[in-house]
Coordinates of C-alpha atoms in Angstrom, one line a residue:
X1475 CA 156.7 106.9 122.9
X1476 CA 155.1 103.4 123.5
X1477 CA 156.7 100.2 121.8
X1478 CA 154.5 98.4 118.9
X1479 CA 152.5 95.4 120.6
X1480 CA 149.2 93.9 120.4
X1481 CA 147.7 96.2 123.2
X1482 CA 149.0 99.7 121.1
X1483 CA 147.5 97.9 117.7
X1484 CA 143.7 97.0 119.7
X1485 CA 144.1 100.5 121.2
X1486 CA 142.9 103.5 119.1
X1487 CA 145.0 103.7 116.2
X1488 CA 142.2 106.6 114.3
X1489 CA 145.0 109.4 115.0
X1490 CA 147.5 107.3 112.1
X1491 CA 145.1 108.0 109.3
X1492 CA 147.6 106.7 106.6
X1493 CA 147.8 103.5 108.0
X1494 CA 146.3 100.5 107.4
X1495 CA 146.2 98.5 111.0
X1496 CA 144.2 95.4 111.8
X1497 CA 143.2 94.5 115.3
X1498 CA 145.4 91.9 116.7
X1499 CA 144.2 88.4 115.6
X1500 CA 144.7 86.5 119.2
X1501 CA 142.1 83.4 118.3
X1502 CA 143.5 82.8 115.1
X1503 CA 145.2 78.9 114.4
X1504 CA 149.0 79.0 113.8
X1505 CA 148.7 77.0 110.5
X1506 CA 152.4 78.0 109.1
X1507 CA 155.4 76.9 110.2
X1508 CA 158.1 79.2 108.6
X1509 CA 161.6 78.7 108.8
X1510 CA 163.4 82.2 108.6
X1511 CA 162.6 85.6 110.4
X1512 CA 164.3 87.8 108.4
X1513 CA 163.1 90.6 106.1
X1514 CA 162.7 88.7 103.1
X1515 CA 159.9 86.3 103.9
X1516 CA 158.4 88.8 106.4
X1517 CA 157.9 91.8 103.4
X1518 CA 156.7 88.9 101.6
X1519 CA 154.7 85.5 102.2
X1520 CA 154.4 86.7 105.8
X1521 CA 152.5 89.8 104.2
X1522 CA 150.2 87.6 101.8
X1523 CA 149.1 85.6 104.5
X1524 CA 148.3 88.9 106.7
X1525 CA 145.8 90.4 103.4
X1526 CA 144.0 86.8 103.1
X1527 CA 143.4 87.4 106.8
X1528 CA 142.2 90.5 106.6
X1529 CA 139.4 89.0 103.9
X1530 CA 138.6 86.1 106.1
X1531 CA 140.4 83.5 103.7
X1532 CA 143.0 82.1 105.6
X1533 CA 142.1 82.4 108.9
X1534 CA 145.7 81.1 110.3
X1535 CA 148.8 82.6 111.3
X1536 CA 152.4 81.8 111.3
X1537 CA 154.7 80.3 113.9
X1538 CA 158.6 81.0 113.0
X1539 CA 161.4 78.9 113.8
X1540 CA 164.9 80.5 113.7
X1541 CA 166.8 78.8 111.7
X1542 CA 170.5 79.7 113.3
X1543 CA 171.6 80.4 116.9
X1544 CA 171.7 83.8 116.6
X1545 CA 168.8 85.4 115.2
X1546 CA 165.6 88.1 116.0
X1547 CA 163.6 85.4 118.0
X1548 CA 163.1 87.7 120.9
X1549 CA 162.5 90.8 119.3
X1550 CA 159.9 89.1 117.2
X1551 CA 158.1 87.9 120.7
X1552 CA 159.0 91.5 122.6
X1553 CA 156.7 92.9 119.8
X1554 CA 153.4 90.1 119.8
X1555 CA 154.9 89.3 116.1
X1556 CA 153.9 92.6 114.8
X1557 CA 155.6 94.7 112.5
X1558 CA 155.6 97.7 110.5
X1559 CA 155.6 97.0 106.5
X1560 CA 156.6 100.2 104.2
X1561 CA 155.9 99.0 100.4
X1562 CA 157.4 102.1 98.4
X1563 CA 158.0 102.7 94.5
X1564 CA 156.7 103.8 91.6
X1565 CA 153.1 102.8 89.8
X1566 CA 152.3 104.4 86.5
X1567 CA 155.3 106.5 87.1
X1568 CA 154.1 107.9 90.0
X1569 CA 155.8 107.6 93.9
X1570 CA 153.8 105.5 95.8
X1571 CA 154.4 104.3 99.9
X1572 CA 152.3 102.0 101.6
X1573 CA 152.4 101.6 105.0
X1574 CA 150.4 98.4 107.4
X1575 CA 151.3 97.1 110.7
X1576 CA 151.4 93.1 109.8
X1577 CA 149.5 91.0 112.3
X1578 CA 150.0 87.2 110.8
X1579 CA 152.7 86.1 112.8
X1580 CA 152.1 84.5 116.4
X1581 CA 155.4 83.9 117.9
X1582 CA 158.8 83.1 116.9
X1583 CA 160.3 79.9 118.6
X1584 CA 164.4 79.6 118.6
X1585 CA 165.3 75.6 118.3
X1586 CA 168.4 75.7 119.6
X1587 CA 166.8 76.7 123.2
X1588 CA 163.4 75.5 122.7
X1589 CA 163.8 72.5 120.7
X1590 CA 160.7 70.9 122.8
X1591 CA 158.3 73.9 121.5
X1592 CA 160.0 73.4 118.5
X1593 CA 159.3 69.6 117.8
X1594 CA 155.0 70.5 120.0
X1595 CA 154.2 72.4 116.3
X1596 CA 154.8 69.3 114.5
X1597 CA 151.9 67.5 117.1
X1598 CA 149.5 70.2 115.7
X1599 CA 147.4 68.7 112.9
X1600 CA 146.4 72.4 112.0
X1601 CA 149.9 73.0 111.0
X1602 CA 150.2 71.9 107.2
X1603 CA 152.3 74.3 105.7
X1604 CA 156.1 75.2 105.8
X1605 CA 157.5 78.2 104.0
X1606 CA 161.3 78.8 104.3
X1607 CA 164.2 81.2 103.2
X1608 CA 167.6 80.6 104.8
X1609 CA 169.0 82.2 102.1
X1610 CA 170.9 80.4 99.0
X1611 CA 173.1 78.3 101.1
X1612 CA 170.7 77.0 103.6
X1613 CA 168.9 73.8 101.4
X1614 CA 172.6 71.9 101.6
X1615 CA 173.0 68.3 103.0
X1616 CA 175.9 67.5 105.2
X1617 CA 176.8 64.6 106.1
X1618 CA 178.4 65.8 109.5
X1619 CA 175.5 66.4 110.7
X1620 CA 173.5 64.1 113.2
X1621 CA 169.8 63.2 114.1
X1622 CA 170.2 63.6 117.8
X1623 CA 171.6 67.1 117.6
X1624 CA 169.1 69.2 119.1
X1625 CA 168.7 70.9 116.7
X1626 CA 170.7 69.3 113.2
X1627 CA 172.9 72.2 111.9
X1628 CA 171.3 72.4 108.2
X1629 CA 167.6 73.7 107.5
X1630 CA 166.9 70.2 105.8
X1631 CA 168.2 68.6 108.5
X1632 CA 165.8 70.5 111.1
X1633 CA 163.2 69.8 108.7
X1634 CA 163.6 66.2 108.4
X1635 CA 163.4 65.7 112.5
X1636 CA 160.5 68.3 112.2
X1637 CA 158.8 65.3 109.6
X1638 CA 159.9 62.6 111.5
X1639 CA 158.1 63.9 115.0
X1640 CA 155.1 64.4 112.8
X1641 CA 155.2 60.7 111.2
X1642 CA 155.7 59.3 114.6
X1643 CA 152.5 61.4 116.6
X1644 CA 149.6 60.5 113.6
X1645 CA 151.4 57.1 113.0
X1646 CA 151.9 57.5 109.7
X1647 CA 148.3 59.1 108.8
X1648 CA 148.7 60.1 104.9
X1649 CA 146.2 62.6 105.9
X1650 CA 149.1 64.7 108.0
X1651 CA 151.7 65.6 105.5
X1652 CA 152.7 68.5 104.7
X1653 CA 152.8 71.3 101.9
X1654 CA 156.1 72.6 101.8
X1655 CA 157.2 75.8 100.2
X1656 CA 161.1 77.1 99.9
X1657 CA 161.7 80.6 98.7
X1658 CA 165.3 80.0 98.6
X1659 CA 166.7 81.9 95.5
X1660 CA 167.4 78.4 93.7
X1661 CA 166.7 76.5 91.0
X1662 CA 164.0 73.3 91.6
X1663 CA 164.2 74.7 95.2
X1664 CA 161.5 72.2 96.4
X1665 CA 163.1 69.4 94.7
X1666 CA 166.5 69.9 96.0
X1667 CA 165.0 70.2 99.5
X1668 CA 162.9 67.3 99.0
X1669 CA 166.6 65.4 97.6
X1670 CA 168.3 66.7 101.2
X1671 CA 165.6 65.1 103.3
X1672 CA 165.8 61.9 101.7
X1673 CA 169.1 61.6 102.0
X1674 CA 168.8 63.1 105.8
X1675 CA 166.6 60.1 106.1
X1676 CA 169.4 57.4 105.0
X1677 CA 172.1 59.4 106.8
X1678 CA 170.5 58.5 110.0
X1679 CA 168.7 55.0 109.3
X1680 CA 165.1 56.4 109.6
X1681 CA 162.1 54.1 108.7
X1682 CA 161.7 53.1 105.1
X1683 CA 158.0 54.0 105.9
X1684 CA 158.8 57.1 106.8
X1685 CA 160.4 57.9 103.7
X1686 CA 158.0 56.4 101.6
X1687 CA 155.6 58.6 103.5
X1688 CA 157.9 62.2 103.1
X1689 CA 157.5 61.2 99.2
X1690 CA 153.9 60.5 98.6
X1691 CA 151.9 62.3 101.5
X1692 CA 153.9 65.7 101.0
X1693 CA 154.2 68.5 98.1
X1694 CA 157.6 70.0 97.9
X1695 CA 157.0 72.6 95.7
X1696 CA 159.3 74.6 93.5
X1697 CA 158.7 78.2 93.5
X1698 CA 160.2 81.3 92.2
X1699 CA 160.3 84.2 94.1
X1700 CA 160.7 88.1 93.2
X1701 CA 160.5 91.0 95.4
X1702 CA 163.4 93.7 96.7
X1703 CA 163.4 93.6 100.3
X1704 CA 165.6 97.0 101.6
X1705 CA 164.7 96.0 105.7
X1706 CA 165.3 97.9 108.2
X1707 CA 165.5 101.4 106.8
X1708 CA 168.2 102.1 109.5
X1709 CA 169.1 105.9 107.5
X1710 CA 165.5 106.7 108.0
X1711 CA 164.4 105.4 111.3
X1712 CA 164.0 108.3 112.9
X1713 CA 162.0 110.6 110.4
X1714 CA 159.9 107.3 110.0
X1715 CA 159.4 106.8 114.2
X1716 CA 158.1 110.1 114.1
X1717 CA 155.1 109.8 112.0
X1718 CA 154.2 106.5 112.8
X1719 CA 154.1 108.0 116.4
X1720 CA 155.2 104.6 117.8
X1721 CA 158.8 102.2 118.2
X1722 CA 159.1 99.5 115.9
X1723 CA 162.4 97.2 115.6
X1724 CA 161.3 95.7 113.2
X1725 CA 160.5 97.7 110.3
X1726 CA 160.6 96.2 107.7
X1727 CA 160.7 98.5 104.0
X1728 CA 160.5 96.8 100.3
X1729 CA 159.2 97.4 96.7
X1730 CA 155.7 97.1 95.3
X1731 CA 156.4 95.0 93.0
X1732 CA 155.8 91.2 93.8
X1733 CA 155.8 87.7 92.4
X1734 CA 155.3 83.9 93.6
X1735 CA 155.6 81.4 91.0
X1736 CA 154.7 78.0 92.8
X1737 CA 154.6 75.0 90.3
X1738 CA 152.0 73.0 92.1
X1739 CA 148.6 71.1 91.8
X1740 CA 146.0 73.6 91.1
X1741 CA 143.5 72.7 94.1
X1742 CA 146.5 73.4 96.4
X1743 CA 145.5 77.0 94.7
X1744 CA 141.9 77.3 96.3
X1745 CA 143.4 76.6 99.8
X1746 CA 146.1 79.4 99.7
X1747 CA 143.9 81.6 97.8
X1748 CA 146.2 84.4 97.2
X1749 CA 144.4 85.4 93.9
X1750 CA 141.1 86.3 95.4
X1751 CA 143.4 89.7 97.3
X1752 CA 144.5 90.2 94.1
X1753 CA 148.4 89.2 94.7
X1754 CA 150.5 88.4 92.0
X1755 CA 150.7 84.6 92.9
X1756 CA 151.4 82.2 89.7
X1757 CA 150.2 78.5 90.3
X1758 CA 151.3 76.9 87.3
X1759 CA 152.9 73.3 85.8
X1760 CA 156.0 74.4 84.8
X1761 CA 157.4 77.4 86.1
X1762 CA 160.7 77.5 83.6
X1763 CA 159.1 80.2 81.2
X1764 CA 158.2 82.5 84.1
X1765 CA 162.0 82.0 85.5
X1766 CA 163.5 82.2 81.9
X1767 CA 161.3 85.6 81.8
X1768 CA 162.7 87.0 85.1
X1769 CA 166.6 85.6 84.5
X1770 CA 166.6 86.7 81.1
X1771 CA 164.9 90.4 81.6
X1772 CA 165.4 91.4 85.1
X1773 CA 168.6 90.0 86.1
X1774 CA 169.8 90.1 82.5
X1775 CA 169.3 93.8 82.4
X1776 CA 171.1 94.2 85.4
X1777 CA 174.1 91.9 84.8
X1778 CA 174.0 94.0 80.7
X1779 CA 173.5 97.5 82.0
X1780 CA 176.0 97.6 84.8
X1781 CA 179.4 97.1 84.0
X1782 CA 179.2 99.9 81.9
X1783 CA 177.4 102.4 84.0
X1784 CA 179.9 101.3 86.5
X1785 CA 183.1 102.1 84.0
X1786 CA 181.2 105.4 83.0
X1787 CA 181.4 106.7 86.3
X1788 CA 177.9 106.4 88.2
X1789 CA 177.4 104.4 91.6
X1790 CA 173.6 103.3 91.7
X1791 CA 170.9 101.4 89.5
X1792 CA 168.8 104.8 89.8
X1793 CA 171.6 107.1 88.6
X1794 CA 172.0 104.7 85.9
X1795 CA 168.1 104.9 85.0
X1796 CA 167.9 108.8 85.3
X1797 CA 171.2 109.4 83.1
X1798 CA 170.9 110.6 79.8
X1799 CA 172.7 108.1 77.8
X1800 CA 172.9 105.3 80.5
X1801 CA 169.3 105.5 80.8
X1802 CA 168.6 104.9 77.0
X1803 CA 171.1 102.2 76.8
X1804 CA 169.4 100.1 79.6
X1805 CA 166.5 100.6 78.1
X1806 CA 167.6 99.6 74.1
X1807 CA 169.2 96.2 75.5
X1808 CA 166.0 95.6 77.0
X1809 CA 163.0 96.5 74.5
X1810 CA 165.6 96.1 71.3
X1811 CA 168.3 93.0 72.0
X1812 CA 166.6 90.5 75.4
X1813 CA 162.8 90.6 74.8
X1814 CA 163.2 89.9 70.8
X1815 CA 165.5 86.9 72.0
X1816 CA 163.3 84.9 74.3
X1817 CA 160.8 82.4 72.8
X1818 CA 157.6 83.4 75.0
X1819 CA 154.2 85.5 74.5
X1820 CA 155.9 88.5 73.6
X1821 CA 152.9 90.8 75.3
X1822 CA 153.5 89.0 78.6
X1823 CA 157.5 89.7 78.2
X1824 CA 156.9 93.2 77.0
X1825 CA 154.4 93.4 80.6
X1826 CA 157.2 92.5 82.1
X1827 CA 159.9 94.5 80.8
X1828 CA 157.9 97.8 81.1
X1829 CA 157.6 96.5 85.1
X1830 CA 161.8 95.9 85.6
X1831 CA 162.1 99.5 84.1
X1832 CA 159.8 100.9 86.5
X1833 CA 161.7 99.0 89.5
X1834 CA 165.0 99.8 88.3
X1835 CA 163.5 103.8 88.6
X1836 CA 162.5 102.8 92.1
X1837 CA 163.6 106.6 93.9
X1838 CA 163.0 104.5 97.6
X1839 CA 166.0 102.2 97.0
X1840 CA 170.1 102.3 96.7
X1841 CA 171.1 99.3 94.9
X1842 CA 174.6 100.2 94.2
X1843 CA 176.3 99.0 91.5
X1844 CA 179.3 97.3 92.8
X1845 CA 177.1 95.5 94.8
X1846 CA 175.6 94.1 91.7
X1847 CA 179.0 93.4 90.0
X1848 CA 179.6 90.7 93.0
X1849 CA 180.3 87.5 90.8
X1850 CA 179.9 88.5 87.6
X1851 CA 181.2 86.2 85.1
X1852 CA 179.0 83.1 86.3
X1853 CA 176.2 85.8 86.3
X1854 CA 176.7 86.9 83.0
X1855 CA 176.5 83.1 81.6
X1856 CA 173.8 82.1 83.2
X1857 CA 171.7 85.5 82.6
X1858 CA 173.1 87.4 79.4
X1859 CA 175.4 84.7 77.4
X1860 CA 171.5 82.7 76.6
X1861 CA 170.2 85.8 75.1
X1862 CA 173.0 86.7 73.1
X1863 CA 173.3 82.6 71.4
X1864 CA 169.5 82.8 71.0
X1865 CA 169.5 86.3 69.4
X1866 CA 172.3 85.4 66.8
X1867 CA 170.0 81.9 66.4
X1868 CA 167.2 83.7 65.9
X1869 CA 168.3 86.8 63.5
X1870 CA 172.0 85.7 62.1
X1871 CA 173.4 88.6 63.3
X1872 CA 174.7 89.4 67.0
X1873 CA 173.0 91.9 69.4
X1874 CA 175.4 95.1 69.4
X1875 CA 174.4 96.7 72.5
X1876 CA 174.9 92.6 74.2
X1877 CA 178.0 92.2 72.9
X1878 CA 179.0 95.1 74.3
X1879 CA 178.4 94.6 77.8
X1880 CA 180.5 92.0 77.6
X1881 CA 183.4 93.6 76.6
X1882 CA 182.3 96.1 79.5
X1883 CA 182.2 93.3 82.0
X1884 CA 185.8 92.6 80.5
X1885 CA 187.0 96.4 80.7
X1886 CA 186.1 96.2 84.1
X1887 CA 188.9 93.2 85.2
X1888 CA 191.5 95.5 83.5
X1889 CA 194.6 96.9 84.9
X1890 CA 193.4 95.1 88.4
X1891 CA 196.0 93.1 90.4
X1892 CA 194.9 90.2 92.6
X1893 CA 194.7 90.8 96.8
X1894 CA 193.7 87.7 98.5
X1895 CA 190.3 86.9 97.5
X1896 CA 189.5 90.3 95.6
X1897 CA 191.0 92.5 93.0
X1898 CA 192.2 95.6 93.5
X1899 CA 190.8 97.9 89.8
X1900 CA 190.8 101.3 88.6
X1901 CA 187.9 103.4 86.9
X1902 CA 187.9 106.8 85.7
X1903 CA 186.4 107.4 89.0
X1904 CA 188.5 105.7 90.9
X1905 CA 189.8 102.5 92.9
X1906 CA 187.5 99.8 93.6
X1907 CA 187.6 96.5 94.8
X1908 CA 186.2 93.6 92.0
X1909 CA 184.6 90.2 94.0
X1910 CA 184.5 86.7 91.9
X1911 CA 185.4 83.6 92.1
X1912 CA 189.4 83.9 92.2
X1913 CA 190.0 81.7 88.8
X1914 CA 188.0 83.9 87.4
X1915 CA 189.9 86.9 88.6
X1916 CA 193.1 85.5 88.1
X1917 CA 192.1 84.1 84.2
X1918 CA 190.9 88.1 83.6
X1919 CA 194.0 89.5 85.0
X1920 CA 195.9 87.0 82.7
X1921 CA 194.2 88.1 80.2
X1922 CA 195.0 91.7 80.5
X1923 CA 198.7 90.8 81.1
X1924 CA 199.7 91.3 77.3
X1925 CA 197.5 94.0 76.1
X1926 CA 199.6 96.7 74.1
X1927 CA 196.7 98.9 73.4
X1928 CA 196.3 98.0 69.5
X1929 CA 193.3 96.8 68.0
X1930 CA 195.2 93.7 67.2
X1931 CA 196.1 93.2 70.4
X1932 CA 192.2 93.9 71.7
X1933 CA 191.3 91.2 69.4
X1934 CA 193.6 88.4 71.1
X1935 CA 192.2 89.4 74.8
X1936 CA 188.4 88.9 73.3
X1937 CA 190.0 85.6 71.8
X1938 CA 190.9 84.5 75.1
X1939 CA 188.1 85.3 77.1
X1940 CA 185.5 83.4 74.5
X1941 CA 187.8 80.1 74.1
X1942 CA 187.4 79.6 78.0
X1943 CA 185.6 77.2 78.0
X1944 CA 185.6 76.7 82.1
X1945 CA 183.5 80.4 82.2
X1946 CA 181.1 79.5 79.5
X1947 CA 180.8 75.7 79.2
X1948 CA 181.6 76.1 75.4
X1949 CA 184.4 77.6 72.8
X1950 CA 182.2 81.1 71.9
X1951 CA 184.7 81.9 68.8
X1952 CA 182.7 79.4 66.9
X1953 CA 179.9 81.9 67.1
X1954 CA 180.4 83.5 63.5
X1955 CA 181.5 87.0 64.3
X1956 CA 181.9 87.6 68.0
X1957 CA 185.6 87.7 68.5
X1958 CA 185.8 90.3 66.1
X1959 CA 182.5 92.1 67.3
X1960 CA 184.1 91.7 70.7
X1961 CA 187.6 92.8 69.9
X1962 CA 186.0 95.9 68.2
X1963 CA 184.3 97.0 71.4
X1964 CA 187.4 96.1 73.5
X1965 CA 189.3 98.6 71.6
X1966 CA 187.1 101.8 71.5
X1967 CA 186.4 100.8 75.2
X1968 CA 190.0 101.4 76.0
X1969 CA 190.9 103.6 73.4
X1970 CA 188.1 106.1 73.8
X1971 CA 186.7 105.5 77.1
X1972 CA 183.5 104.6 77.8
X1973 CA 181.5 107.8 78.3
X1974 CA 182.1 108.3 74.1
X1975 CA 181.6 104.3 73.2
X1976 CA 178.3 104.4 74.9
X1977 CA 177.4 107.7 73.4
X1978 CA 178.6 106.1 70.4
X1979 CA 176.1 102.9 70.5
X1980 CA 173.3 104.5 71.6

């Protein structure tokens, strides 16, 4: 069976009638310089940038620099850039799988062996864009790192040299900066990057004229990314090989559902046109409602809904969905408790709401639950705790079904003992290992250490949790109510289990 490349993509691909293949773009400009090869960035911008080529409204293509030694640069090159994309899920309740070989990346250069190829993109004046995602930890500054390693350690630190070959070959032309867009999963992503080259810059004594041109000749833009990205389906490969009728290496599987908020100046929309392919691309001023929307709804429903599913016995976000009871209490915490506390255009968070029930119903992907309950208690302040304050704020009473996954996500630290940087827990179902941060672990477990079982005694543990102020930034028993609302739920939870409790709520 012959390997994916660009002579099997200009051959005759009419026998694949279900997919949609575009003839390899050889003439095309690289205009993109794109820091990450993964999955991620290839199921997603790398995509966009292949459907405005297909229209004739980009018309430039995507050189990739690896942004750690070890990495897919070699595959990416054995295979012309191309890739097989599988975009599965449901629409209008329906399954749905798309499939398209993905033509808009060129080549992928590694730094660390070609650091001369590397620093040749920045000498192309048709090169204006960066897009990156090293993941969360990859827009960091270090100060052990140096200008004349080749290459620095840190993304901003490549990035900076990358900026600093460019001042130096157009002189200082304002013309030549660059448009620079992370999809790191942080917050003000652009303007922390922006922040780690600046201070790259006075690390290493660069020009003062070449900082003053990184801040007024180049957007760093913030952005807000959403798509789930499953890769390489590795359980599948084989049923998929065979009806593709070709090897790929790099297929590459995700969801339908996408969104790009970039807060940026609106003519920057017009040259990435992503709206005319009708992509769900926001270009906006402020993008704090539409991350308050997706924290607050999609992440909040997850961080609400699965502690208890968890407790109750099931394993994945689409046993949860498809369960009786589970699947109506996901769905009340939702539509009844977040969207009634969040201060937006209720029709676009309602929109919304109906699209995170559909994803969480996604039959194409496993998101297990454990998985999800990495972390937890600086999840559950950052995602739940706002619509819970704001509820209360809003009606003077507490959301029930809220307050309940919180004694959930407390139910679930119970009985466990401490092992290294885990904790070793019980369910109904079984052992399980819990990952936080160890304070956390260690405060929970503390927590736990005096509980007799009475509802007095359920009371004193919710007492503790919300008087911590080092998990919540605030003493929660001034909230009228909630360490007896709390207390209550800690003590059916334990007392009755959670399969009745839930039955019980919803």
């Amino acid at each position: 069976m012959q390997k994916l490349n660009s002579s099997l993509v200009n051959s005759d691909f009419s026998f694949l009638e279900d997919l949609s293949v575009q003839k390899y773009p050889e003439n095309l400009p690289e205009r993109v310089i794109q820091f990450g090869e993964g999955n991620f960035l290839r199921a997603f911008a790398d995509w966009m940038i292949h459907l405005l080529n297909k229209q004739n409204l980009f018309n430039g293509r995507v050189v990739v620099a690896q942004p750690i030694k070890e990495g897919l640069a070699d595959m990416v090159n054995e295979q012309d850039g191309l890739y097989t994309l599988l975009l599965r899920g449901l629409r209008d309740g329906k399954p749905v799988e798309e499939k398209e070989v993905i033509s808009s990346i060129s080549r992928c250069i590694n730094p660390y062996t070609q650091w001369d190829a590397y620093l040749k993109c920045a000498e192309d004046p048709l090169i204006e864009y960066v897009i990156s995602n090293t993941t969360e930890a990859g827009i960091t500054f270090d100060k052990e790192d140096k200008f004349e390693n080749q290459p620095p350690t840190s993304y901003p630190g490549k990035l900076t040299s990358y900026l600093y070959h460019r001042f130096q070959c157009f002189k200082g032309d304002t013309t030549k900066g660059m448009v620079i867009i992370p999809c790191e999963l942080i917050d003000r992503n652009g303007d922390n990057l922006k922040k780690a080259v600046l201070q790259y810059i006075e690390l290493w004594n660069l020009p003062q004229e070449f900082a003053q041109w990184v801040v007024e000749n180049n957007h760093f833009l913030n952005t807000l990314v959403d798509r789930v990205v499953t890769g390489y389906p590795r359980d599948e490969i084989k049923e998929i090989t065979a009806s593709l009728g070709y090897q790929d290496s790099l297929v590459n599987t995700g969801e339908l559902f996408h969104l790009w908020v970039i807060e940026g100046p609106k003519e920057l929309a017009e040259r990435l046109p992503f709206h005319k392919v009708g992509l769900n691309v926001v270009w906006t001023e402020d993008m704090t409602p539409h991350r308050t929307r997706k924290v607050r709804v999609l992440n909040g429903a997850h961080t609400a809904s699965v502690p208890a599913a968890f407790l109750y016995g099931l394993e994945t976000v689409g046993e949860m969905m498809d369960h009786e009871v589970m699947g109506k209490y996901v769905r009340q915490i939702i539509q009844d408790e977040i969207v009634p506390s969040i201060d937006l255009d209720k029709n676009m968070l309602v929109d919304f709401a109906h699209a995170v029930v559909e994803r969480f119903q996604n039959p194409y992907i496993k998101h297990y639950l454990l998985s999800i309950l990495l972390n937890s208690s600086s999840k559950f302040k950052a995602r739940v705790l706002p619509s819970i304050l704001e509820y209360h704020k809003l009606n003077g009473r507490l959301p029930q079904k809220l307050v309940f996954s919180l004694a959930a996500l407390i139910a679930v630290y119970k009985d466990g003992k401490i092992d290294g940087t885990g904790m070793q827990a019980i369910r109904d179902a079984g052992e399980f290992v819990m990952k936080d941060d160890v304070w956390a672990l260690e405060f929970f477990a503390a927590a736990w250490s005096n509980f007799d079982g009475s509802q007095q005694s359920a009371k004193a543990v919710a007492e503790l949790v919300l008087k911590n102020t080092r998990l919540w930034d605030k003493d929660l028993t001034e909230t009228a109510g909630f360490t007896d609302c709390l207390g209550e739920y800690l003590y059916k939870i334990t007392t009755n289990g959670m399969q009745k409790t839930v039955a019980e709520l919803v």
